Coordinates of C-alpha atoms and ligand atoms in Angstrom, one line a residue:
M1 CA -23.1 258.4 -187.6
E2 CA -24.1 262.0 -188.2
R3 CA -27.4 263.3 -189.3
Q4 CA -27.9 265.7 -192.2
S5 CA -31.2 267.6 -192.9
G6 CA -33.0 265.0 -190.8
K7 CA -31.5 262.1 -192.8
R8 CA -28.8 259.7 -191.9
L9 CA -25.2 260.2 -193.0
I10 CA -23.2 257.0 -193.1
E11 CA -19.4 257.2 -193.6
S12 CA -17.2 254.3 -194.8
E13 CA -14.1 254.0 -196.9
V14 CA -16.0 252.4 -199.8
V15 CA -19.6 252.2 -200.8
V16 CA -20.7 249.2 -202.9
V17 CA -23.9 249.8 -204.9
G18 CA -25.7 246.6 -205.9
G19 CA -26.0 243.3 -204.0
G20 CA -25.9 240.9 -206.9
Y21 CA -22.9 238.5 -207.3
A22 CA -20.7 241.4 -208.5
G23 CA -21.4 243.7 -205.6
L24 CA -21.2 240.9 -203.1
A25 CA -17.9 239.6 -204.5
A26 CA -16.5 243.2 -204.4
A27 CA -17.6 243.5 -200.8
L28 CA -16.2 240.1 -199.8
R29 CA -12.8 241.1 -201.2
L30 CA -12.9 244.4 -199.2
H31 CA -13.9 242.4 -196.1
D32 CA -11.0 240.0 -196.7
H33 CA -8.6 243.0 -196.8
A34 CA -10.2 244.5 -193.7
V35 CA -11.4 247.6 -195.6
D36 CA -14.4 249.3 -194.2
F37 CA -17.4 249.4 -196.6
T38 CA -21.2 249.6 -196.8
L39 CA -23.1 247.7 -199.5
I40 CA -26.5 249.0 -200.5
E41 CA -29.0 246.9 -202.4
A42 CA -32.3 248.3 -203.7
A43 CA -34.3 245.1 -203.4
D44 CA -35.2 243.3 -200.2
R45 CA -32.9 240.4 -201.0
V46 CA -29.4 239.8 -202.3
G47 CA -28.6 237.9 -205.6
G48 CA -30.1 240.2 -208.2
R49 CA -30.5 238.2 -211.4
V50 CA -30.0 235.1 -209.4
L51 CA -33.3 234.5 -207.6
T52 CA -34.0 231.2 -205.8
E53 CA -37.5 230.3 -204.5
V54 CA -38.4 227.3 -202.4
R55 CA -42.0 226.6 -203.4
P56 CA -44.7 225.4 -201.1
D57 CA -44.3 221.8 -202.4
G58 CA -40.6 222.0 -201.3
V59 CA -39.2 222.3 -204.8
T60 CA -36.3 224.7 -205.2
V61 CA -36.6 226.8 -208.3
D62 CA -34.1 229.2 -209.8
H63 CA -35.9 231.9 -211.7
G64 CA -32.7 233.5 -212.9
G65 CA -29.1 232.2 -213.2
Q66 CA -28.7 228.6 -212.2
W67 CA -26.0 226.6 -214.0
V68 CA -22.3 226.5 -213.2
G69 CA -19.6 224.9 -215.2
P70 CA -16.1 223.6 -214.1
T71 CA -14.1 226.3 -215.9
Q72 CA -16.1 229.0 -214.1
R73 CA -13.4 229.1 -211.5
H74 CA -14.4 232.2 -209.6
L75 CA -17.9 230.9 -208.9
V76 CA -16.7 227.4 -208.2
E77 CA -14.2 228.7 -205.7
L78 CA -16.7 230.9 -204.0
A79 CA -19.2 228.1 -203.7
A80 CA -16.5 225.9 -202.2
R81 CA -15.5 228.5 -199.7
F82 CA -19.1 228.6 -198.5
A83 CA -19.7 224.9 -198.8
C84 CA -22.5 225.1 -201.4
P85 CA -22.7 221.7 -203.2
T86 CA -23.7 221.2 -206.8
F87 CA -25.1 218.2 -208.7
P88 CA -24.9 217.4 -212.4
T89 CA -27.6 218.6 -214.8
W90 CA -29.8 215.7 -216.0
E91 CA -29.1 214.8 -219.6
K92 CA -29.6 211.0 -219.8
G93 CA -31.9 209.8 -222.6
S94 CA -33.0 211.1 -225.9
H95 CA -33.0 214.9 -226.6
I96 CA -35.4 216.3 -229.2
E97 CA -35.4 219.0 -231.8
I98 CA -38.8 220.2 -233.0
W99 CA -38.8 221.9 -236.4
H100 CA -41.1 224.6 -237.8
D101 CA -42.8 221.9 -240.0
G102 CA -43.5 219.8 -236.9
A103 CA -40.7 217.3 -237.5
R104 CA -39.3 215.7 -234.4
V105 CA -35.6 214.8 -234.6
P106 CA -34.3 212.9 -231.7
Y107 CA -30.6 212.8 -230.8
T108 CA -28.3 211.6 -228.0
G109 CA -25.0 212.9 -226.8
A110 CA -23.7 216.5 -226.4
A111 CA -25.1 218.0 -229.6
P112 CA -27.0 216.9 -232.7
T113 CA -25.0 215.3 -235.5
D114 CA -27.9 215.0 -237.9
G115 CA -30.9 217.0 -238.9
P116 CA -31.7 220.1 -241.1
G117 CA -28.8 222.4 -241.8
I118 CA -26.5 220.6 -239.3
A119 CA -23.3 220.4 -241.4
E120 CA -23.5 224.1 -242.4
Y121 CA -24.2 225.1 -238.9
V122 CA -21.2 223.2 -237.5
R123 CA -19.0 224.7 -240.2
V124 CA -20.1 228.3 -239.4
T125 CA -19.6 227.7 -235.6
E126 CA -16.1 226.5 -236.3
V127 CA -15.5 229.8 -238.1
L128 CA -16.9 231.7 -235.1
D129 CA -14.5 229.8 -232.9
E130 CA -11.5 230.5 -235.1
L131 CA -12.3 234.3 -235.3
A132 CA -13.0 234.4 -231.5
Q133 CA -9.5 233.1 -230.9
T134 CA -8.1 236.4 -232.2
V135 CA -10.1 238.5 -229.7
D136 CA -8.3 240.2 -226.8
T137 CA -10.8 239.9 -224.0
V138 CA -8.9 242.2 -221.6
R139 CA -8.3 245.0 -224.2
P140 CA -10.9 244.2 -226.8
W141 CA -10.1 247.3 -228.9
R142 CA -6.7 245.7 -229.6
T143 CA -8.3 242.8 -231.5
P144 CA -7.0 243.0 -235.2
R145 CA -10.4 243.3 -237.0
F146 CA -12.2 245.0 -234.1
A147 CA -13.8 248.0 -235.9
E148 CA -14.8 245.9 -238.9
W149 CA -16.5 243.3 -236.9
D150 CA -18.1 245.8 -234.5
A151 CA -19.7 247.6 -237.5
R152 CA -21.7 244.5 -238.5
T153 CA -24.5 242.6 -236.9
A154 CA -24.4 238.9 -236.2
E155 CA -27.2 238.6 -238.8
A156 CA -25.0 240.2 -241.5
F157 CA -22.2 237.8 -240.8
F158 CA -24.6 234.7 -240.8
R159 CA -26.0 235.9 -244.2
S160 CA -22.5 236.1 -245.7
A161 CA -21.4 232.8 -244.1
T162 CA -24.2 230.5 -245.3
D163 CA -27.2 230.3 -247.7
D164 CA -28.7 227.4 -245.8
P165 CA -32.0 228.5 -244.2
A166 CA -32.0 225.7 -241.6
A167 CA -28.4 226.5 -240.6
R168 CA -29.5 230.1 -240.2
R169 CA -32.4 229.1 -238.0
R170 CA -30.0 227.2 -235.8
L171 CA -27.7 230.2 -235.6
A172 CA -30.6 232.6 -234.8
L173 CA -31.7 230.3 -232.0
T174 CA -28.2 230.3 -230.7
V175 CA -28.2 234.1 -230.5
Q176 CA -31.6 234.1 -228.9
G177 CA -30.5 231.4 -226.4
L178 CA -27.2 233.1 -225.5
W179 CA -28.1 236.8 -225.5
C180 CA -31.9 236.8 -225.5
A181 CA -31.8 239.1 -228.5
E182 CA -32.1 238.7 -232.3
P183 CA -29.2 238.4 -234.7
D184 CA -29.9 241.8 -236.3
E185 CA -29.7 243.5 -232.9
I186 CA -26.2 242.5 -231.7
S187 CA -22.7 243.5 -232.7
F188 CA -20.9 240.7 -234.4
F189 CA -17.8 241.7 -232.5
H190 CA -19.7 241.2 -229.2
V191 CA -20.6 237.7 -230.3
L192 CA -17.0 236.9 -230.8
F193 CA -15.9 238.6 -227.6
Y194 CA -18.4 236.6 -225.6
I195 CA -17.4 233.3 -227.2
A196 CA -13.7 234.1 -226.4
A197 CA -14.6 235.1 -222.8
A198 CA -16.2 231.7 -222.3
G199 CA -13.3 229.8 -223.7
G200 CA -15.0 228.7 -226.9
Y201 CA -18.4 228.1 -228.5
E202 CA -18.8 224.6 -227.1
Q203 CA -18.3 225.9 -223.6
L204 CA -21.3 228.1 -224.1
M205 CA -23.6 225.6 -225.7
E206 CA -23.1 222.3 -224.1
T207 CA -23.8 220.7 -220.8
R208 CA -21.2 218.2 -219.5
D209 CA -18.0 220.1 -218.5
C210 CA -19.5 223.2 -220.1
A211 CA -21.7 226.1 -219.0
Q212 CA -24.8 224.0 -218.2
D213 CA -22.8 221.3 -216.3
S214 CA -24.3 221.6 -212.8
R215 CA -26.8 223.2 -210.5
F216 CA -26.7 224.2 -206.8
V217 CA -28.4 221.9 -204.4
T218 CA -29.9 224.8 -202.5
G219 CA -30.3 227.0 -205.5
A220 CA -27.9 229.4 -207.2
A221 CA -28.6 232.1 -204.6
G222 CA -26.9 229.9 -201.9
P223 CA -23.4 231.3 -202.2
A224 CA -24.8 234.9 -202.4
R225 CA -26.8 234.5 -199.2
A226 CA -23.8 232.9 -197.5
V227 CA -21.6 235.9 -198.4
A228 CA -24.3 238.3 -197.2
D229 CA -24.6 236.5 -193.9
L230 CA -20.8 236.8 -193.4
L231 CA -20.9 240.5 -194.2
G232 CA -23.8 241.1 -191.8
E233 CA -25.1 244.6 -191.1
R234 CA -22.7 246.1 -193.7
V235 CA -25.2 244.9 -196.3
R236 CA -28.2 247.2 -196.3
L237 CA -31.2 245.9 -198.2
G238 CA -34.1 248.1 -199.5
T239 CA -31.7 251.0 -200.1
R240 CA -31.6 252.3 -203.6
A241 CA -28.9 254.6 -204.9
R242 CA -30.8 257.6 -206.4
A243 CA -27.9 259.9 -207.2
I244 CA -24.1 259.8 -206.9
E245 CA -22.0 263.0 -206.5
Y246 CA -18.3 262.5 -207.0
D247 CA -15.1 264.5 -207.1
A248 CA -11.4 264.1 -206.4
H249 CA -12.1 263.8 -202.6
G250 CA -14.7 261.1 -202.8
V251 CA -18.3 260.2 -203.3
R252 CA -21.7 260.9 -201.8
V253 CA -24.4 258.3 -202.6
H254 CA -27.9 259.6 -202.1
T255 CA -30.6 257.1 -201.1
P256 CA -34.2 257.8 -200.1
D257 CA -33.3 257.6 -196.4
G258 CA -29.9 259.0 -196.2
V259 CA -26.5 259.8 -197.7
L260 CA -23.5 257.5 -197.7
R261 CA -20.1 259.2 -197.9
A262 CA -17.0 257.4 -198.9
R263 CA -13.6 257.7 -200.6
R264 CA -14.5 255.4 -203.4
A265 CA -17.6 253.7 -204.8
I266 CA -18.0 250.4 -206.6
V267 CA -21.0 250.5 -208.8
A268 CA -22.1 246.9 -209.5
L269 CA -25.2 247.4 -211.5
P270 CA -26.4 246.4 -215.0
P271 CA -26.0 249.2 -217.6
H272 CA -29.6 250.4 -217.7
A273 CA -29.6 250.6 -213.8
V274 CA -26.5 252.7 -213.9
R275 CA -28.3 255.1 -216.3
A276 CA -31.2 255.3 -213.8
V277 CA -28.9 256.8 -211.2
G278 CA -28.3 260.6 -211.4
F279 CA -24.6 261.4 -211.5
A280 CA -23.1 264.7 -210.7
P281 CA -21.1 265.6 -212.6
A282 CA -22.6 263.7 -215.5
L283 CA -20.7 260.6 -216.6
P284 CA -18.1 261.1 -219.4
D285 CA -19.4 260.7 -222.9
S286 CA -17.5 257.4 -223.4
R287 CA -19.2 255.8 -220.3
D288 CA -22.6 257.2 -221.2
G289 CA -22.3 256.1 -224.8
W290 CA -21.2 252.6 -223.8
L291 CA -24.3 252.3 -221.5
A292 CA -26.6 253.6 -224.3
H293 CA -25.2 250.8 -226.6
S294 CA -25.9 248.1 -223.9
P295 CA -29.6 247.1 -223.9
M296 CA -30.7 244.1 -221.8
G297 CA -31.7 240.8 -223.4
R298 CA -35.4 239.9 -223.2
V299 CA -36.2 236.6 -221.4
A300 CA -38.8 234.8 -219.4
K301 CA -38.1 231.5 -217.5
I302 CA -40.9 229.2 -216.8
H303 CA -41.0 226.1 -214.5
A304 CA -43.7 223.4 -214.6
V305 CA -43.6 220.9 -211.7
Y306 CA -44.9 217.3 -211.8
D307 CA -45.1 214.5 -209.3
T308 CA -42.2 212.7 -211.1
P309 CA -39.9 213.2 -214.0
F310 CA -42.2 210.9 -216.0
W311 CA -40.5 211.6 -219.4
R312 CA -37.5 209.7 -218.1
E313 CA -39.5 206.5 -218.1
S314 CA -40.0 206.7 -221.8
G315 CA -36.3 207.4 -222.5
L316 CA -36.6 211.1 -222.9
S317 CA -34.1 213.4 -221.3
G318 CA -36.4 216.4 -221.2
V319 CA -33.9 218.4 -223.2
A320 CA -35.4 220.0 -226.3
T321 CA -34.8 222.7 -228.8
L322 CA -37.8 224.2 -230.5
Y323 CA -37.6 225.9 -233.9
D324 CA -41.4 226.1 -234.3
D325 CA -43.7 229.1 -233.8
G326 CA -44.4 228.5 -230.1
P327 CA -43.0 230.8 -227.4
V328 CA -40.5 228.3 -225.9
G329 CA -37.0 228.0 -227.5
V330 CA -35.3 225.5 -225.2
V331 CA -36.4 223.1 -222.5
F332 CA -34.4 221.3 -219.8
D333 CA -35.1 218.8 -217.1
N334 CA -34.8 220.9 -214.0
S335 CA -35.8 218.2 -211.5
P336 CA -34.1 218.1 -208.1
D337 CA -31.2 215.7 -207.8
D338 CA -33.2 213.1 -205.9
A339 CA -36.0 213.2 -208.5
S340 CA -38.5 213.7 -205.7
H341 CA -40.5 215.8 -208.2
G342 CA -40.3 216.3 -212.0
V343 CA -39.5 219.8 -213.2
L344 CA -39.3 221.1 -216.8
V345 CA -37.9 224.6 -217.4
G346 CA -38.6 226.5 -220.6
F347 CA -37.0 229.7 -221.9
V348 CA -38.8 232.4 -223.9
Y349 CA -36.5 234.9 -225.4
G350 CA -35.9 237.7 -228.0
D351 CA -38.8 238.6 -230.3
R352 CA -40.7 235.6 -229.0
L353 CA -41.0 237.2 -225.6
D354 CA -42.4 240.5 -227.0
G355 CA -45.6 238.7 -228.1
F356 CA -45.7 236.3 -225.2
A357 CA -45.4 239.0 -222.5
G358 CA -48.4 240.8 -224.0
L359 CA -50.7 237.7 -223.5
D360 CA -52.8 237.3 -220.4
E361 CA -51.6 234.8 -217.7
A362 CA -53.9 232.0 -218.8
A363 CA -52.9 232.4 -222.5
R364 CA -49.2 232.4 -221.6
R365 CA -49.6 229.3 -219.5
S366 CA -51.5 227.3 -222.2
A367 CA -49.0 228.4 -224.9
V368 CA -46.0 227.2 -222.8
L369 CA -47.8 223.9 -221.8
A370 CA -48.5 223.2 -225.4
C371 CA -44.7 223.4 -226.0
L372 CA -44.0 221.1 -223.1
V373 CA -46.6 218.6 -224.3
A374 CA -44.8 218.6 -227.7
V375 CA -41.6 217.8 -225.9
A376 CA -42.6 215.3 -223.1
G377 CA -46.1 214.1 -224.1
P378 CA -49.7 214.7 -222.9
R379 CA -48.9 214.4 -219.1
A380 CA -46.8 217.6 -219.4
G381 CA -50.0 219.5 -220.0
D382 CA -51.1 219.0 -216.4
P383 CA -48.4 220.1 -213.9
H384 CA -49.3 220.5 -210.2
G385 CA -47.1 223.6 -210.0
Y386 CA -46.4 226.3 -212.6
T387 CA -44.4 229.5 -212.2
E388 CA -43.0 232.1 -214.6
K389 CA -40.6 235.0 -214.3
I390 CA -40.7 237.6 -217.0
W391 CA -37.4 239.4 -216.5
T392 CA -38.2 242.4 -218.6
Q393 CA -40.8 243.2 -215.9
D394 CA -38.4 242.9 -213.0
P395 CA -38.0 246.5 -211.6
Y396 CA -34.3 246.2 -211.1
A397 CA -33.0 243.8 -213.7
R398 CA -35.4 245.0 -216.6
G399 CA -34.2 242.0 -218.6
G400 CA -31.6 239.2 -218.8
Y401 CA -29.6 237.3 -218.9
E402 CA -27.4 240.3 -219.4
A403 CA -26.8 243.4 -221.5
Y404 CA -25.3 242.9 -225.0
A405 CA -23.5 245.4 -227.2
T406 CA -25.2 246.9 -230.2
P407 CA -23.2 247.5 -233.4
G408 CA -20.7 250.4 -233.1
G409 CA -20.8 250.4 -229.3
W410 CA -17.5 248.7 -228.7
S411 CA -15.6 250.7 -231.3
A412 CA -17.0 254.1 -230.4
H413 CA -17.0 253.8 -226.6
G414 CA -15.4 250.5 -225.4
E415 CA -11.9 251.6 -224.7
H416 CA -12.8 254.3 -222.2
G417 CA -16.5 253.5 -221.5
W418 CA -16.6 249.8 -220.8
R419 CA -15.0 249.6 -217.3
E420 CA -12.4 252.3 -217.0
P421 CA -12.9 254.0 -213.6
T422 CA -14.5 257.4 -213.6
G423 CA -12.5 259.3 -210.9
P424 CA -13.5 257.6 -207.6
L425 CA -16.2 255.4 -209.3
H426 CA -15.3 251.8 -210.1
W427 CA -17.5 249.7 -212.4
A428 CA -18.4 246.1 -211.7
G429 CA -21.1 243.8 -213.0
T430 CA -21.0 240.8 -215.3
E431 CA -21.1 243.1 -218.3
T432 CA -17.6 244.3 -217.4
A433 CA -16.0 240.8 -217.2
S434 CA -13.3 239.5 -219.4
E435 CA -14.0 235.9 -218.4
W436 CA -17.5 234.4 -218.7
N437 CA -19.0 237.8 -219.5
G438 CA -22.7 237.6 -218.9
Y439 CA -22.5 234.7 -216.4
I440 CA -22.5 234.6 -212.6
D441 CA -18.8 233.8 -212.8
G442 CA -18.2 237.0 -214.7
A443 CA -20.1 238.9 -212.1
V444 CA -17.9 237.5 -209.4
S445 CA -14.6 238.2 -211.2
S446 CA -15.8 241.7 -212.0
G447 CA -16.4 242.4 -208.4
Y448 CA -13.0 241.2 -207.4
R449 CA -11.4 243.3 -210.2
A450 CA -13.2 246.4 -209.1
A451 CA -12.3 245.8 -205.5
D452 CA -8.6 245.3 -206.5
E453 CA -8.7 248.7 -208.3
V454 CA -10.0 250.3 -205.1
L455 CA -7.4 248.6 -202.9
S456 CA -4.6 249.8 -205.1
A457 CA -6.1 253.3 -205.3
L458 CA -6.4 253.4 -201.5
R459 CA -2.8 252.2 -201.1
A460 CA -1.6 254.8 -203.6
E461 CA -3.4 257.5 -201.7
G462 CA -1.6 256.4 -198.6
G463 CA -4.6 255.4 -196.7
R464 CA -3.6 251.7 -196.2
Ligands
FAD501 C1 -33.3 234.0 -216.7 C2 -31.8 234.0 -216.5 C3 -31.1 232.9 -216.6 C4 -29.7 232.9 -216.4 N1 -29.0 231.8 -216.4 C5 -27.7 231.8 -216.0 C6 -27.0 230.6 -215.7 O1 -27.6 229.5 -215.8 N2 -25.7 230.6 -215.3 C7 -25.0 231.8 -215.2 O2 -23.9 231.8 -214.8 N3 -25.7 233.0 -215.4 C8 -27.0 233.0 -215.8 N4 -27.7 234.2 -215.9 C9 -26.9 235.4 -215.8 C10 -26.6 235.8 -214.3 O3 -27.7 235.6 -213.5 C11 -26.0 237.2 -214.3 O4 -24.9 237.3 -215.2 C12 -25.5 237.6 -212.9 O5 -26.4 237.2 -211.9 C13 -25.3 239.1 -212.9 O6 -24.8 239.6 -211.6 P1 -24.5 241.1 -211.4 O7 -24.1 241.2 -210.0 O8 -23.6 241.6 -212.4 O9 -25.8 241.9 -211.6 P2 -27.2 241.8 -210.9 O10 -27.5 240.4 -210.4 O11 -28.3 242.4 -211.8 O12 -27.0 242.7 -209.6 C14 -27.3 244.1 -209.6 C15 -28.0 244.4 -208.2 O13 -28.2 245.8 -208.1 C16 -29.4 246.1 -207.6 N5 -29.8 247.4 -208.0 C17 -30.3 247.9 -209.1 N6 -30.4 249.2 -209.1 C18 -29.9 249.7 -207.9 C19 -29.7 250.9 -207.3 N7 -30.0 252.1 -207.9 N8 -29.3 251.0 -206.0 C20 -28.9 249.8 -205.3 N9 -29.1 248.6 -205.9 C21 -29.5 248.5 -207.1 C22 -30.3 245.0 -208.2 O14 -31.5 244.8 -207.4 C23 -29.4 243.8 -208.1 O15 -29.5 243.1 -206.9 C24 -29.1 234.2 -216.1 C25 -29.8 235.3 -215.9 C26 -31.2 235.3 -216.1 C27 -32.0 236.5 -215.9

């Protein structure tokens, strides 16, 4: 290790920037191919938008990503490799929809079959599925009606698809629930792309055998920590990439306490975090334009902890969808598998978060508990534990679950800006995934893809 102007100079073949699932997966693949690398992570932990906390009462809480489904093969295989078990999400009992006029509509099974606007909603979602089947998720710009759909918002499509206000409310909550954004903010093409990347609308929305199927016994950060343990000292925490210089010979990644020099870099950051790094030379217009069209969703995730999952005794599942004016849009039973405590989790997203985040802590808590009381009864108003994570205030994520594309972004910049390498810079992160884009699984596959790009480049350069 040399020193340069009093600062450390670290040399490796590859630098990986970002220690979320994408960066860790990239580093793991390099490790498996015996390629020398250093991974730098700005925070003092790995996992990024997956953040597991074991609370003083022993309850494990996932503040960020938590669920895994059976078709999320990259994450499933990673978890199996590191022996991280899962358990099924609780969904026994009666689910509830709460409407803006206060009506409570119970239902059982995977999805409601009755209630305001349901027939129209189902019809429109079938259309979404049909259109999504025409999307090319590897080369999205080759999709037949790519530019036409990318010029519209999801809202414009919903308005043309149905006049039914209740169906539109359902569709709006879907957009909020999946992208943490409002229907008038997101490209309609992006909606279809995302549905296609997940393998269909049902995969995104439902629990059993779908995206919300299971949770990790030791929290969703379990596999990430296991990968970091295996990689050892090559993972450097608390090391933020401030600037990246690159040319045909390689990269120099500047951090507050030194410079890392390498032949190639894998940048595994969400779009806004890429923009916070200074690049020299500046990134090409296509990449910069793509990043500018990729804002983060706006979400908070709140857990209330009780002695028992008491709602189960009265036949409730704890699963609820709220179309009223409260902050919470969706509630799930997030209790541990052994039901040693009862845990309800609520999500606040999109425009609802803007008002919510501006309240003081006590007002936020009482607004959320009022929603939980509406779902599970008066006992829900008195949890022994309460914790919230407002992701827009996280210094590194600045939102969640993921970035979405605004209208025009895909057609103007997607082909060259989405994930095409920039000289020796390779782009990873769930936002660059063709399968399960936006999910942990997408992060993992994006890391593998970027590492494969690097491995072929190194081979082509004759280095390996
Ligand atoms: C509330 C919430 C709920 C979610 N629920 C689910 C779910 O149930 N299932 C699911 O599959 N997905 C879920 N997701 C999405 C999932 O968590 C993400 O898709 C995935 O974790 C993204 O991984 P990533 O590696 O692409 O990015 P990140 O996890 O964001 O990793 C990027 C890393 O880079 C670091 N970093 C940032 N800037 C720099 C810098 N300059 N230098 C060095 N390091 C830097 C960050 O600290 C971070 O660790 C959820 C997300 C949120 C927020």
